[in-house]
Amino acid sequence: MKIIISNSSQEPIYEQITKQFKDSIIRGELSPGEALPSIRNLAKQLQISVITTKRAYEELEKEGFIETVGGKGSFVSGQNKELLKEIRLKAIEEKLAEAVMEGKALDISLSQLQDMLQLLYEEGE
Amino acid sequence: MLNLVLKDILIQKKSFLIALIYSVFLFAIFSNEVFREAVYIMGTVAIAYIMVVTSNAYDDKYKSEIIVNSLPVKRKSVVLSKYLAAAVFVAVGLIVVGTVGAVIIIAGIPLPVRYINLYDTVFALSLVALLASLYYPLYFRFGYALSRMINMVLFLALFFGPSALVGYVRQNADYGTAQQLAVCLQDFPSWALGTSVLAAVMLLTVVSALISLKIYETKDF
Amino acid sequence: MDNILEIRNLKKDFGDFALKDISFSLEKGYIMGFIGPNGAGKSTTIKLIMNLIRRDAGEIEVFGLDNREHELTVKERIGFVYDESHYYEELTINEMKRIIARFYKQWDDSIFNKYLREFGLQPDKKIKNLSKGMKMKFSLAAAISHNAELIIMDEPTSGLDPIFRNEILDILRDLLQDENKGVLFSTHITTDLDKAADYITFIHNGELVLTGSKESIIEKYGVVKGGQELLDRDTRKEFLGMRETGFGFEALTGNVERVRKLFGGSVIIERPSLEDIMLYTVRGSANA
């Protein structure tokens, strides 16, 4: 996987890292049980502080994306419900975003789009 | 501590060559009737002195005491190693001068030279101990440059002091007392005189080392 | 107690300069950047840690041990690099190494030789013939070849070009793959630390300005930019240091949240670099 850090972004570096890991996990680039690079190694490679990578991993752990086994390192969690939900939500979001983009390109207003969505939603029931 | 002494030797390998060349010159110039008794002592003291000053000069030039005192060494060891180094340098001096003297005799070079003896050894060691005892506290207190100047004065005082003292005694003390003292000293067996001089110098060295330790212990680099 | 270095209420008075009540600590496994302008007291602090200077008051513990009481044990486990070479320059690299190596029980020639090769240093070259960068590399090799746990560096990068500086930082990061080690790195070139440091301690005029993880500092501090009309006696007090121009002001705050509440959208708040923090603080204290 790739991780790209922007030093000029207003977004804190640890958040940039967590986000990119989450994306990779959701997209399935990192599969459950797969080992993440060690905190120190990642810091070294990204040329950032160990504290930053540590914090990023802590966030990921808190949100259930990874598990840390003392002395062995961190691994991608077996998928739990919340995580799966988030993954699906993410996928939906992406598709909606695509639709919105398409709509904007054709100068379709928000209310028109909302109508379309409502129609589709009700149709499915 | 031996590591520190070894360091003082290793940083001045050139001094050994200088000592050797110096010895050859020494015999060439001073092997006459006046100086023949003193030549080994003069040579040894000079070599030890050069080596002490050279090792301190390097320490001063690069402020290497900063490195030395950052290594796992106690300040106490740094101070004592300097005294020990002076003794080692005397040994170096004795070996170099003694060997050059012996070579001159064996090679049959026509100079009035005798072999080095115990008397030379004791005398040279005492003299260097005396000089070092005066020099080191000054060195540790005032640093290399200033101590060297003071040392020069000491050196001259040591050379000219005794004769000045004798002159003073001759002029001021009544002749009888002085003569009595001289006779008294003459009666003293030479081994006893040597031993007491050595003992006095050792005592002085111990006092000097204690003063140096005290000075160095509170020094800031 | 996992602090590799702990300094409490350290004081030293030289008459014309005094180190006043410095306290900070470094957990093992991390790099601490020790910053401040020239003459701030960085070298004095480092010399106090190395016991090259006698402290007037306070405590210094290295590996949990008093640095004077356990001087030998402590120094055996420290690797030091100073801003200038204090080695005997007439000696070759190898000769100097032999002198140093004898003092350390844990000296490892294979590590030293590995670094020599990596740095492109020739062992039979005299130290006085090395460039400043090369001397620094030799110092570094000598400092990390006895399995030191704490590396103390006093301005190791001053006068070196960015490529050298980056190499040194890479080596430190390599060392810190071992989480039992720690690095205290003093510098006035703070850009070296923007990337590498985990913790920052900033001193100025012999006084502690701030100490903490770089992340928390960068989050708490901010460079605020806005128009002159926002400044009055009260709002000025919010800033640690300021630069005013005909077009507006730029200032440093130590409390981004507060400034955000106070000024709302009328100012721009940027993440500060360590240099920003240092420059504005020094300027602020000069104006005060």
XYZ file of C-alpha atoms in Angstrom:
634
model
C 0.000 0.000 0.000
C 1.028 3.577 -0.327
C 0.932 6.358 2.209
C 1.388 9.932 1.174
C 1.942 12.632 3.754
C 1.378 16.279 3.056
C 3.291 18.635 5.279
C 1.380 21.656 4.063
C -2.046 20.210 4.749
C -3.964 21.570 7.712
C -4.978 18.038 8.541
C -2.755 16.613 11.289
C -0.296 14.028 10.053
C -1.637 11.255 12.261
C -5.076 11.762 10.737
C -3.650 11.592 7.255
C -2.136 8.244 8.166
C -5.246 6.776 9.813
C -7.359 7.833 6.886
C -5.116 6.184 4.337
C -4.935 2.978 6.353
C -8.701 2.912 6.727
C -9.136 3.401 3.008
C -6.762 0.555 2.275
C -8.541 -1.734 4.705
C -11.983 -0.832 3.370
C -10.907 -1.264 -0.208
C -9.529 -4.644 0.774
C -5.942 -3.830 -0.094
C -5.120 -4.837 3.443
C -6.908 -8.011 4.442
C -7.811 -9.176 7.950
C -4.865 -10.655 9.823
C -2.323 -8.874 7.681
C 0.537 -7.287 9.574
C 1.073 -3.544 9.515
C 4.587 -2.126 9.486
C 5.941 -1.547 12.989
C 5.372 1.877 14.504
C 9.086 2.620 14.465
C 9.664 1.359 10.984
C 6.778 3.366 9.593
C 8.044 6.501 11.344
C 11.478 5.940 9.907
C 10.228 5.395 6.394
C 7.865 8.343 6.422
C 10.506 10.450 8.204
C 8.089 11.481 10.890
C 7.934 11.250 14.645
C 7.329 7.892 16.318
C 4.714 9.604 18.437
C 2.748 10.475 15.332
C 2.675 6.937 13.960
C 1.929 5.626 17.420
C -1.038 7.937 17.713
C -2.290 6.948 14.273
C -2.170 3.266 15.242
C -3.911 4.012 18.515
C -6.742 5.702 16.649
C -7.043 2.787 14.247
C -7.102 0.407 17.166
C -9.736 2.413 18.998
C -11.953 2.333 15.933
C -11.467 -1.388 15.587
C -9.580 -1.395 12.313
C -6.477 -2.981 13.723
C -5.401 -5.020 16.707
C -2.072 -4.730 18.456
C -0.535 -7.831 19.949
C 2.117 -6.964 22.498
C 5.558 -7.822 21.225
C 4.281 -8.983 17.860
C 2.987 -5.850 16.234
C -0.267 -4.631 14.743
C -2.633 -6.545 12.478
C -5.740 -5.743 10.500
C -8.768 -6.812 12.562
C -11.128 -9.548 11.572
C -14.077 -7.585 10.211
C -16.584 -6.633 12.893
C -20.104 -5.375 12.278
C -19.404 -1.726 12.756
C -16.461 -1.911 10.497
C -18.411 -3.640 7.761
C -21.103 -1.065 8.106
C -18.589 1.661 7.737
C -17.132 -0.021 4.718
C -20.564 -0.225 3.095
C -21.388 3.324 4.014
C -18.169 4.380 2.464
C -19.005 2.557 -0.739
C -22.441 4.174 -0.847
C -20.933 7.545 -0.242
C -18.536 7.044 -3.096
C -21.296 6.086 -5.490
C -23.450 8.992 -4.425
C -20.548 11.328 -4.862
C -20.141 10.001 -8.353
C -23.802 10.674 -9.073
C -23.526 14.170 -7.659
C -20.533 14.911 -9.834
C -22.315 13.634 -12.881
C -25.355 15.707 -11.955
C -23.351 18.844 -11.473
C -21.707 18.389 -14.804
C -25.165 18.390 -16.393
C -26.327 21.380 -14.307
C -28.908 19.310 -12.462
C -29.973 21.022 -9.239
C -29.835 19.490 -5.759
C -33.612 19.285 -5.483
C -33.829 17.485 -8.795
C -31.242 15.020 -7.590
C -33.043 14.584 -4.294
C -36.238 13.846 -6.180
C -34.475 11.249 -8.265
C -33.040 9.666 -5.160
C -36.373 9.593 -3.425
C -37.962 7.987 -6.422
C -35.315 5.320 -6.641
C -35.448 4.689 -2.930
C -39.240 4.259 -2.916
C -39.178 2.103 -6.017
C -36.996 -0.397 -4.246
C -39.474 -0.922 -1.419
C 43.717 4.953 34.629
C 46.283 2.995 32.648
C 44.209 3.786 29.576
C 44.722 7.474 30.281
C 48.478 7.049 30.688
C 48.550 5.047 27.494
C 46.632 7.842 25.788
C 49.269 10.366 26.882
C 51.908 8.122 25.329
C 50.036 7.360 22.112
C 49.293 10.969 21.272
C 52.978 11.876 21.199
C 54.807 9.205 19.310
C 56.980 11.935 17.846
C 58.338 12.705 21.299
C 60.194 9.382 21.306
C 62.133 10.379 18.235
C 62.822 13.797 19.711
C 64.029 12.143 22.912
C 66.421 9.952 20.979
C 67.873 12.790 18.917
C 68.118 14.932 22.005
C 70.074 12.233 23.843
C 72.620 11.952 21.081
C 73.156 15.695 21.121
C 73.288 15.658 24.880
C 76.188 13.263 24.960
C 77.942 15.022 22.136
C 77.840 18.360 23.935
C 77.804 17.640 27.655
C 80.089 14.630 27.953
C 82.882 16.693 29.407
C 84.552 16.742 32.800
C 82.124 19.290 34.235
C 78.887 17.653 33.254
C 79.741 13.942 33.019
C 78.230 13.166 36.405
C 75.002 14.984 35.627
C 74.443 14.033 32.013
C 72.051 11.091 32.606
C 70.024 13.093 35.092
C 69.848 16.120 32.827
C 68.760 13.979 29.896
C 66.105 12.064 31.799
C 64.612 15.141 33.419
C 64.529 16.983 30.110
C 62.867 14.093 28.262
C 60.259 13.589 31.008
C 59.627 17.306 31.067
C 59.183 17.478 27.284
C 56.778 14.578 27.337
C 54.686 15.962 30.183
C 54.423 19.332 28.496
C 53.748 17.845 25.051
C 50.869 15.679 26.246
C 49.346 18.663 28.023
C 49.915 20.838 24.978
C 47.828 18.463 22.858
C 45.107 18.383 25.507
C 45.110 22.161 25.436
C 45.260 22.556 21.677
C 42.135 20.517 20.997
C 40.443 21.033 24.373
C 40.512 17.271 24.541
C 39.753 17.249 28.236
C 36.157 17.647 27.098
C 36.399 14.276 25.376
C 38.418 12.667 28.138
C 35.950 13.724 30.803
C 33.007 12.589 28.692
C 34.397 9.055 28.557
C 33.578 6.695 31.402
C 36.429 7.999 33.559
C 36.469 9.632 36.943
C 38.093 13.015 37.308
C 40.203 11.517 40.053
C 41.665 9.116 37.511
C 42.408 11.922 35.075
C 44.451 13.738 37.699
C 46.287 10.704 39.045
C 47.027 9.466 35.545
C 48.960 12.671 34.880
C 51.210 11.987 37.882
C 51.607 8.385 36.850
C 52.399 9.488 33.320
C 55.215 11.681 34.637
C 56.738 8.612 36.307
C 56.361 6.623 33.101
C 58.050 9.435 31.167
C 60.976 9.290 33.614
C 61.273 5.609 32.820
C 61.194 6.414 29.101
C 63.908 9.043 29.660
C 66.093 6.652 31.648
C 65.788 3.932 29.031
C 66.508 6.252 26.101
C 69.432 8.087 27.710
C 70.771 4.929 29.328
C 70.667 3.066 26.035
C 72.327 5.856 24.086
C 75.046 6.064 26.753
C 75.598 2.322 26.672
C 75.762 2.320 22.881
C 78.441 5.029 23.000
C 80.539 2.966 25.373
C 80.069 -0.314 23.534
C 80.693 1.264 20.165
C 83.896 2.697 21.573
C 83.115 6.270 20.710
C 85.754 8.362 22.475
C 83.582 10.299 24.886
C 84.042 10.306 28.686
C 80.795 8.392 29.362
C 80.002 5.916 32.156
C 77.041 3.542 32.417
C 73.791 4.812 33.952
C 73.403 3.836 37.630
C 70.947 3.737 40.506
C 72.043 7.157 41.700
C 71.011 8.699 38.358
C 67.660 6.931 38.532
C 66.823 8.060 42.054
C 68.033 11.587 41.449
C 66.163 11.993 38.145
C 62.975 10.534 39.576
C 63.157 12.851 42.592
C 63.802 15.869 40.450
C 60.906 15.137 38.099
C 58.641 14.352 41.045
C 59.591 17.710 42.518
C 58.953 19.541 39.263
C 55.707 17.716 38.572
C 54.495 18.359 42.110
C 54.949 22.058 41.602
C 53.720 22.081 38.013
C 50.543 20.001 38.070
C 48.496 21.968 40.608
C 49.293 25.094 38.598
C 48.407 23.320 35.373
C 45.096 22.075 36.703
C 44.288 25.449 38.221
C 45.444 27.874 35.542
C 45.498 25.805 32.382
C 48.305 25.017 30.022
C 49.507 28.384 28.749
C 49.785 30.173 32.058
C 51.142 27.186 33.937
C 53.868 26.857 31.350
C 55.048 30.374 32.037
C 54.993 29.860 35.759
C 56.768 26.608 35.192
C 59.567 28.309 33.328
C 60.142 30.531 36.322
C 60.148 27.502 38.580
C 62.576 25.734 36.334
C 65.006 28.639 36.448
C 64.539 28.997 40.184
C 65.390 25.356 40.599
C 68.586 25.768 38.619
C 69.798 29.044 40.024
C 68.123 28.908 43.421
C 70.607 26.621 45.154
C 73.659 28.642 44.149
C 71.899 31.857 45.109
C 71.024 30.284 48.416
C 74.591 29.220 49.018
C 75.748 32.749 48.196
C 73.215 34.184 50.579
C 74.227 31.846 53.372
C 77.898 32.661 52.784
C 77.292 36.347 53.050
C 74.867 36.462 55.887
C 75.314 33.492 58.156
C 78.395 33.335 60.267
C 80.895 31.045 58.669
C 81.036 28.595 61.550
C 77.421 27.554 61.413
C 77.475 27.079 57.675
C 80.583 25.002 57.872
C 79.115 22.926 60.636
C 76.063 22.270 58.481
C 78.217 21.310 55.525
C 80.274 18.943 57.638
C 77.115 17.508 59.058
C 75.774 16.790 55.569
C 79.041 15.270 54.484
C 78.968 12.886 57.412
C 75.580 11.679 56.381
C 75.820 8.398 54.472
C 74.781 8.914 50.861
C 72.124 6.166 50.939
C 70.496 7.819 53.924
C 70.620 11.193 52.247
C 69.147 9.712 49.076
C 66.394 7.944 50.965
C 65.399 10.994 52.936
C 65.375 13.173 49.827
C 63.251 10.574 48.061
C 60.881 10.348 51.020
C 60.528 14.126 51.176
C 59.805 14.307 47.470
C 57.246 11.494 47.704
C 55.496 13.317 50.487
C 55.471 16.474 48.413
C 54.021 14.522 45.486
C 51.204 13.156 47.618
C 50.352 16.640 48.908
C 50.516 18.014 45.377
C 48.224 15.268 44.063
C 45.705 15.970 46.809
C 45.682 19.662 45.908
C 45.318 18.842 42.185
C 42.436 16.479 42.919
C 40.671 19.167 44.858
C 41.164 21.702 42.062
C 40.101 19.348 39.266
C 37.061 18.054 41.084
C 35.313 21.427 40.839
C 36.588 22.449 37.430
C 34.139 23.445 34.670
C 34.933 22.670 31.047
C 10.009 4.797 35.276
C 10.922 4.589 31.661
C 12.693 7.896 31.454
C 16.124 7.635 29.938
C 16.869 11.192 30.992
C 15.281 13.275 33.674
C 16.295 16.787 34.660
C 14.700 18.525 37.601
C 15.160 22.159 38.642
C 18.646 22.355 37.237
C 20.545 25.532 38.055
C 23.964 26.859 37.220
C 25.155 30.406 37.699
C 28.183 31.685 35.777
C 27.747 35.298 36.832
C 27.196 36.723 33.369
C 24.887 33.881 32.405
C 22.701 31.586 34.429
C 20.715 28.478 33.745
C 17.547 28.876 35.749
C 15.447 26.037 36.936
C 15.454 23.766 33.903
C 13.272 20.651 34.065
C 12.465 18.168 31.331
C 12.488 14.462 30.727
C 12.937 12.075 27.831
C 11.248 8.720 27.612
C 13.260 5.937 26.075
C 12.578 5.180 22.463
C 12.384 8.770 21.341
C 14.337 11.665 19.898
C 14.197 14.941 21.768
C 15.080 18.113 19.944
C 16.716 20.605 22.264
C 16.299 24.006 20.692
C 16.997 27.622 21.398
C 19.022 30.446 19.896
C 22.791 30.567 20.317
C 23.686 31.279 23.913
C 20.384 29.977 25.248
C 22.091 27.473 27.520
C 21.861 24.310 25.412
C 25.550 23.454 25.623
C 25.618 24.308 29.311
C 22.764 21.892 29.944
C 24.481 19.165 27.950
C 27.747 19.747 29.772
C 25.890 19.480 33.051
C 24.451 16.145 31.951
C 27.943 14.970 30.996
C 29.262 16.258 34.307
C 31.724 18.502 32.496
C 30.271 21.330 34.551
C 29.263 21.168 38.188
C 25.633 22.034 38.829
C 24.670 24.490 41.539
C 21.322 22.854 42.248
C 18.830 20.383 40.857
C 18.904 16.765 39.830
C 20.031 14.938 36.730
C 19.127 11.296 36.319
C 20.250 9.230 33.375
C 18.768 5.715 33.121
C 17.257 6.523 36.525
C 20.720 6.995 38.035
C 22.244 10.195 39.379
C 24.797 11.328 36.823
C 27.454 12.131 39.414
C 26.970 9.343 41.885
C 26.938 6.743 39.109
C 29.217 8.643 36.753
C 31.021 5.646 35.263
C 27.935 3.499 34.707
C 26.083 6.408 33.190
C 28.889 7.460 30.853
C 29.496 3.898 29.749
C 25.955 3.951 28.360
C 26.082 7.418 26.765
C 27.352 8.236 23.309
C 28.319 11.870 22.853
C 28.840 14.069 19.823
C 29.924 17.673 20.244
C 29.760 20.566 17.836
C 33.503 20.735 17.489
C 36.051 18.021 17.171
C 38.036 17.731 20.375
C 39.989 14.741 19.168
C 43.755 14.648 18.877
C 43.939 15.688 15.276
C 47.489 14.519 14.620
C 46.241 10.980 15.034
C 44.617 8.896 12.361
C 41.022 7.766 12.678
C 42.179 4.316 13.664
C 44.654 5.547 16.278
C 42.054 7.775 17.873
C 39.540 4.958 17.807
C 41.967 2.667 19.619
C 42.312 5.231 22.390
C 38.562 5.675 22.790
C 37.649 2.019 22.421
C 39.731 1.010 25.438
C 37.503 3.039 27.746
C 34.296 1.202 26.861
C 33.515 -2.311 28.018
C 30.945 -2.669 25.271
C 32.973 -1.304 22.375
C 32.301 -3.183 19.159
C 34.852 -2.810 16.378
C 32.570 -4.422 13.830
C 29.943 -1.698 14.339
C 32.586 1.009 14.091
C 34.053 -0.425 10.920
C 30.600 -0.783 9.423
C 29.966 2.929 9.957
C 33.396 3.857 8.608
C 32.549 2.025 5.402
C 29.072 3.529 5.279
C 30.448 7.032 5.795
C 33.328 6.534 3.390
C 35.934 7.255 6.063
C 39.442 5.900 5.586
C 40.824 4.553 8.859
C 44.408 5.609 8.152
C 43.542 9.209 7.410
C 44.605 11.832 9.901
C 41.750 13.571 11.659
C 43.128 17.010 10.858
C 42.811 16.225 7.151
C 39.097 15.498 7.386
C 36.441 18.004 6.373
C 34.067 19.268 9.021
C 31.371 16.901 7.827
C 33.777 13.966 7.886
C 34.923 14.838 11.391
C 31.319 14.882 12.462
C 30.767 11.480 10.917
C 33.803 10.135 12.730
C 32.457 11.569 16.001
C 29.134 9.945 15.315
C 30.706 6.582 14.510
C 32.759 6.803 17.704
C 29.642 7.693 19.693
C 27.489 4.804 18.558
C 29.955 1.937 18.482
C 29.700 0.933 22.125
C 25.988 0.141 22.181
C 25.174 3.409 23.898
C 21.571 3.705 24.976
C 21.450 7.493 25.172
C 23.007 9.535 22.393
C 23.669 13.135 23.324
C 24.479 15.479 20.475
C 25.375 19.120 20.830
C 24.772 20.985 17.576
C 25.931 18.066 15.433
C 24.547 19.577 12.263
C 25.774 23.151 12.519
C 27.898 24.090 9.558
C 26.937 20.970 7.622
C 25.088 20.886 4.352
C 21.506 19.553 4.140
C 22.595 16.237 2.641
C 24.929 15.476 5.552
C 22.298 16.609 8.001
C 19.725 14.338 6.487
C 22.111 11.387 6.626
C 22.698 11.977 10.309
C 18.965 12.078 10.975
C 18.539 8.843 9.071
C 21.141 7.177 11.234
C 19.367 8.352 14.363
C 16.088 6.955 13.083
C 17.846 3.678 12.399
C 19.173 3.612 15.940
C 15.726 4.251 17.311
C 14.354 1.131 15.714
C 15.551 -0.168 19.069
C 12.989 1.248 21.441
C 15.318 1.148 24.428
C 17.451 3.925 23.063
C 17.024 7.648 23.207
C 18.526 10.714 21.575
C 18.953 14.242 22.871
C 19.780 16.464 19.937
C 20.546 20.135 20.409
C 20.373 22.461 17.461
C 19.418 25.931 16.409
C 18.556 24.617 12.942
C 15.039 23.574 13.790
C 14.116 22.319 10.346
C 16.169 19.217 11.172
C 13.718 18.498 13.933
C 10.414 19.306 12.215
C 10.645 15.835 10.779
C 12.731 13.799 13.156
C 11.940 14.864 16.698
C 9.359 13.223 18.903
C 9.778 15.664 21.749
C 10.916 19.257 21.864
C 12.492 21.201 24.681
C 12.969 24.874 24.002
C 15.092 27.090 26.215
C 15.896 30.759 25.893
C 18.107 32.984 28.050
C 18.744 30.066 30.374
C 15.065 29.524 30.989
C 12.724 26.785 29.926
C 10.178 28.036 27.399
C 8.399 24.811 26.623
C 8.830 21.071 26.653
C 6.540 18.372 25.341
C 5.777 16.133 22.408
C 6.222 17.901 19.109
C 2.740 16.880 18.102
C 1.056 18.438 21.105
C 3.117 21.597 20.673
C 2.268 21.944 17.020
C -1.398 21.410 17.854
C -1.469 23.918 20.670
C 0.526 26.648 18.978
C -0.455 28.491 15.870
C 0.639 31.308 13.626
C -2.194 33.814 13.442
C -2.481 36.259 10.563
C -4.923 39.102 10.400
C -5.523 42.804 9.957
C -4.151 45.530 12.208
C -7.654 46.574 13.254
C -7.960 43.428 15.350
C -5.127 44.473 17.633
C -5.711 46.388 20.821
C -4.164 46.261 24.252
C -6.176 43.210 25.274
C -5.878 41.174 22.129
C -2.138 41.788 21.973
C -1.804 39.953 25.255
C -3.022 36.795 23.564
C 0.174 36.481 21.579
C 3.633 35.255 22.494
C 5.331 37.205 19.781
C 4.293 39.316 16.865
C 5.400 40.859 13.613
C 3.470 43.863 12.380
C 3.568 45.250 8.876
C 1.690 47.993 7.110
C -0.694 45.346 5.829
C -1.450 43.374 8.925
C 0.095 41.251 11.619
C 1.498 37.769 12.066
C 1.700 36.426 15.579
C 2.260 33.268 17.537
C -0.283 31.945 19.959
C 0.168 29.180 22.492
C -3.569 28.533 22.562
C -5.070 28.035 19.128
C -8.545 27.214 20.462
C -8.795 30.444 22.384
C -7.690 32.557 19.461
C -10.158 30.780 17.210
C -12.975 31.623 19.616
C -11.794 35.181 20.066
C -11.288 36.135 16.453
C -13.408 33.599 14.638
C -13.092 33.802 10.888
C -11.410 37.195 10.843
C -7.937 35.631 11.107
C -6.066 32.855 9.380
C -4.483 30.309 11.708
C -1.648 28.181 10.373
C 0.208 25.241 11.811
C 3.543 26.575 13.057
C 6.967 25.202 12.287
C 9.412 24.894 15.163
C 11.226 27.827 13.656
C 8.073 29.947 13.900
C 7.722 29.037 17.542
C 11.346 29.843 18.259
C 11.487 33.083 16.278
C 8.268 34.598 17.618
C 9.020 33.606 21.189
C 12.488 35.111 21.075
C 11.121 38.253 19.457
C 8.292 38.435 21.992
C 10.646 38.205 24.936
C 12.876 40.884 23.418
C 9.931 43.275 23.170
C 8.548 42.536 26.600
